[in-house]
PDB file of C-alpha atoms in Angstrom:
ATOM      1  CA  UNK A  17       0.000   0.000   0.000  1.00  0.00           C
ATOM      2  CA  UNK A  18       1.309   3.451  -0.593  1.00  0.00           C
ATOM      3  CA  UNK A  19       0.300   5.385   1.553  1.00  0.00           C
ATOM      4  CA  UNK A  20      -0.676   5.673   5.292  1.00  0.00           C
ATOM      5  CA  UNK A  21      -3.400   7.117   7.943  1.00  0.00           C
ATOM      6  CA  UNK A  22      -1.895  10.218   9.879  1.00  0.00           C
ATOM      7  CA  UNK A  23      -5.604  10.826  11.360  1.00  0.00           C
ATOM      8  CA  UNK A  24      -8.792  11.018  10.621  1.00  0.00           C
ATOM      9  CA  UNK A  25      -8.644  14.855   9.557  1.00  0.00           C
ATOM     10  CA  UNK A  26      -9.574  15.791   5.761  1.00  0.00           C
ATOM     11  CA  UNK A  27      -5.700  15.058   4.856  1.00  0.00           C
ATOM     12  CA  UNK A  28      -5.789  12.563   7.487  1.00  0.00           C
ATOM     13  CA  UNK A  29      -3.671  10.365   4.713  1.00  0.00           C
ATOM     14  CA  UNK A  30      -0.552  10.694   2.874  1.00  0.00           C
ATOM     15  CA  UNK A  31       1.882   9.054   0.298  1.00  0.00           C
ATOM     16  CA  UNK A  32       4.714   7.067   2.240  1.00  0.00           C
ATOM     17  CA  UNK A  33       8.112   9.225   2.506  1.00  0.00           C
ATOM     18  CA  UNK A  34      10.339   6.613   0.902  1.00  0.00           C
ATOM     19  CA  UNK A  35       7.897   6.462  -1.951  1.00  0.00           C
ATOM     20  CA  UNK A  36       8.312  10.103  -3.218  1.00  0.00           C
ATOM     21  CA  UNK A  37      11.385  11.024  -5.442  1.00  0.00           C
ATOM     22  CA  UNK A  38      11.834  14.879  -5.110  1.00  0.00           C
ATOM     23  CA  UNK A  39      14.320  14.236  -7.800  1.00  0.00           C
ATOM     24  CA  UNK A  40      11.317  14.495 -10.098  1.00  0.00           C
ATOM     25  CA  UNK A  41       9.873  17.359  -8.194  1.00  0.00           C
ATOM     26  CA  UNK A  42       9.157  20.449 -10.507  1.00  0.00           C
ATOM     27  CA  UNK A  43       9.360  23.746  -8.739  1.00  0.00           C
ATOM     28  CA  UNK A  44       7.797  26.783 -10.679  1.00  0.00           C
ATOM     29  CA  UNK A  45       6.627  30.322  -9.434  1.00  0.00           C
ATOM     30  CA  UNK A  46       3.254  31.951 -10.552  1.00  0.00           C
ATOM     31  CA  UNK A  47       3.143  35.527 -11.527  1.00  0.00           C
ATOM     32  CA  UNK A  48       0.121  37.793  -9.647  1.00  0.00           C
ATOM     33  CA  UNK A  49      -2.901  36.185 -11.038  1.00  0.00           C
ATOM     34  CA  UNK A  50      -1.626  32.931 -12.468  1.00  0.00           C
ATOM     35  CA  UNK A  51      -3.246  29.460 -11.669  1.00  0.00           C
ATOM     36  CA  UNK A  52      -1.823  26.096 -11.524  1.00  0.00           C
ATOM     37  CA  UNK A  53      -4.631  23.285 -12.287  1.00  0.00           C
ATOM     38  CA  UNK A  54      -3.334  19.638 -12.766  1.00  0.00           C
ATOM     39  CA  UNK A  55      -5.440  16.613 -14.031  1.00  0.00           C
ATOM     40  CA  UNK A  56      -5.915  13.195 -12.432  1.00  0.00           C
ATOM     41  CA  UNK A  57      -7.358   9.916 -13.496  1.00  0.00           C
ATOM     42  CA  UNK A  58     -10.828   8.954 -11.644  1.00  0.00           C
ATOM     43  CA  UNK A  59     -10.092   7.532  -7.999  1.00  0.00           C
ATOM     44  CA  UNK A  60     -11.037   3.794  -8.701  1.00  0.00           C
ATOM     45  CA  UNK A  61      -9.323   2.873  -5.292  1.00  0.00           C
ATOM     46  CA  UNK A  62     -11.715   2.550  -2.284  1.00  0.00           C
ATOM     47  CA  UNK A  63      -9.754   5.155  -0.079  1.00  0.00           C
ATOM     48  CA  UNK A  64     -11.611   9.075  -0.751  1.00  0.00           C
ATOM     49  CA  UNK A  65      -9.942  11.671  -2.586  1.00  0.00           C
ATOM     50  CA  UNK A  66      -9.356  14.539  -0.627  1.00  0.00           C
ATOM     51  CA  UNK A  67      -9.556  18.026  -2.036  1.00  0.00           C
ATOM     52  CA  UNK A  68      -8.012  21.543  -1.393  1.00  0.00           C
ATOM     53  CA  UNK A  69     -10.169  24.686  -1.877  1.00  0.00           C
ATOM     54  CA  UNK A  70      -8.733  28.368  -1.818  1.00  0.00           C
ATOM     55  CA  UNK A  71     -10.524  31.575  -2.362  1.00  0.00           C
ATOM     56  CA  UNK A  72      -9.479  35.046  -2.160  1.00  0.00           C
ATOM     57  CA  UNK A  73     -12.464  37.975  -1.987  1.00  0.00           C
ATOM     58  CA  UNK A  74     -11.725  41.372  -1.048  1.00  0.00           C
ATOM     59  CA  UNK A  75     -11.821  42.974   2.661  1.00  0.00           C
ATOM     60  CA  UNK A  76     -15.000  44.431   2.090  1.00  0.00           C
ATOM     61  CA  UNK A  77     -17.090  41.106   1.220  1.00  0.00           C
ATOM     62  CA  UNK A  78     -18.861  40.454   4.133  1.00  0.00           C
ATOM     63  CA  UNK A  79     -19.172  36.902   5.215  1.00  0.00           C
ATOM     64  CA  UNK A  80     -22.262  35.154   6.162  1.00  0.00           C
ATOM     65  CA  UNK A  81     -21.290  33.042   9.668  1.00  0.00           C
ATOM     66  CA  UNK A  82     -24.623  31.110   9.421  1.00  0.00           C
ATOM     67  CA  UNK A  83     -23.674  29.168   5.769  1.00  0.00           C
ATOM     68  CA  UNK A  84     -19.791  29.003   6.655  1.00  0.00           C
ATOM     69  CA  UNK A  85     -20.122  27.279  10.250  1.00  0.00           C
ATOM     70  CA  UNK A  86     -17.516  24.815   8.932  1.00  0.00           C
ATOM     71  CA  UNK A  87     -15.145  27.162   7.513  1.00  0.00           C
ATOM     72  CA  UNK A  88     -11.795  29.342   8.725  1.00  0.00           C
ATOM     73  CA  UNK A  89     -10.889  33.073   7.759  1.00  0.00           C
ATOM     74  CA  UNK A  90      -7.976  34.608   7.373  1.00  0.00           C
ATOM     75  CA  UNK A  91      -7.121  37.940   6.368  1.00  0.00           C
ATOM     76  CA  UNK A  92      -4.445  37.617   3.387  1.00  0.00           C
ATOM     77  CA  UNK A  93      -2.924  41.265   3.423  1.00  0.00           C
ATOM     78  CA  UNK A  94      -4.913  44.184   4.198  1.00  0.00           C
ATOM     79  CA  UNK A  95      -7.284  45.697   6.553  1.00  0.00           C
ATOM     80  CA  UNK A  96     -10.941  44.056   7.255  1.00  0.00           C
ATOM     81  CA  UNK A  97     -13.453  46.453   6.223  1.00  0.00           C
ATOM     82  CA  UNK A  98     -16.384  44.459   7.205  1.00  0.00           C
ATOM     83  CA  UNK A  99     -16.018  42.788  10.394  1.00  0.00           C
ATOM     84  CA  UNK A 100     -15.518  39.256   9.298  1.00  0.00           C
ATOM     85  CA  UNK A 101     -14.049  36.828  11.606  1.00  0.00           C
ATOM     86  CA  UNK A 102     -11.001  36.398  10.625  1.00  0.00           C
ATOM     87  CA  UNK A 103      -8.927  33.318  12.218  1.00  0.00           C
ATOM     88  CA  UNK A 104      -5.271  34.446  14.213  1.00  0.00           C
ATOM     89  CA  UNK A 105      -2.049  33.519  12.451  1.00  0.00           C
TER      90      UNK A 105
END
């Protein structure tokens, strides 16, 4: 098996140390307001695939705590101009 429980978090999985060759690693900057996206083939395994989602809005967007019980703020650069919650780094 490649990889291994670390807990049962959302990334509560990952691939096995000895299994990853950084030799092959690509490393790449993005300019301001350049994406990444990668492809994968369909997860026919019966582990779950586990997804990252990132947004950025501006300061002044103001956040509805009622519909985002489950999520976590933080405040990217700037000053909050609405009040949000925003999570301590």
């Amino acid at each position: 098996m490649g990889w291994r429980r670390i807990s049962a978090q959302a990334f509560g999985s990952q691939i096995k140390p000895e299994l990853i060759d950084e030799s092959r690693a690509v490393y790449f900057a993005l300019k301001p307001n350049e994406c990444s996206l990668h492809g994968a083939q369909v997860n026919t395994s019966p582990k779950r695939r586990a997804g990252y989602t990132m947004r950025y809005f501006p300061t002044s967007s103001k956040l509805n705590p009622e519909r985002n019980k489950n999520n976590k703020f933080w405040l990217a650069r700037g000053k909050d101009l609405a009040g949000n919650p925003y999570e301590n780094v």
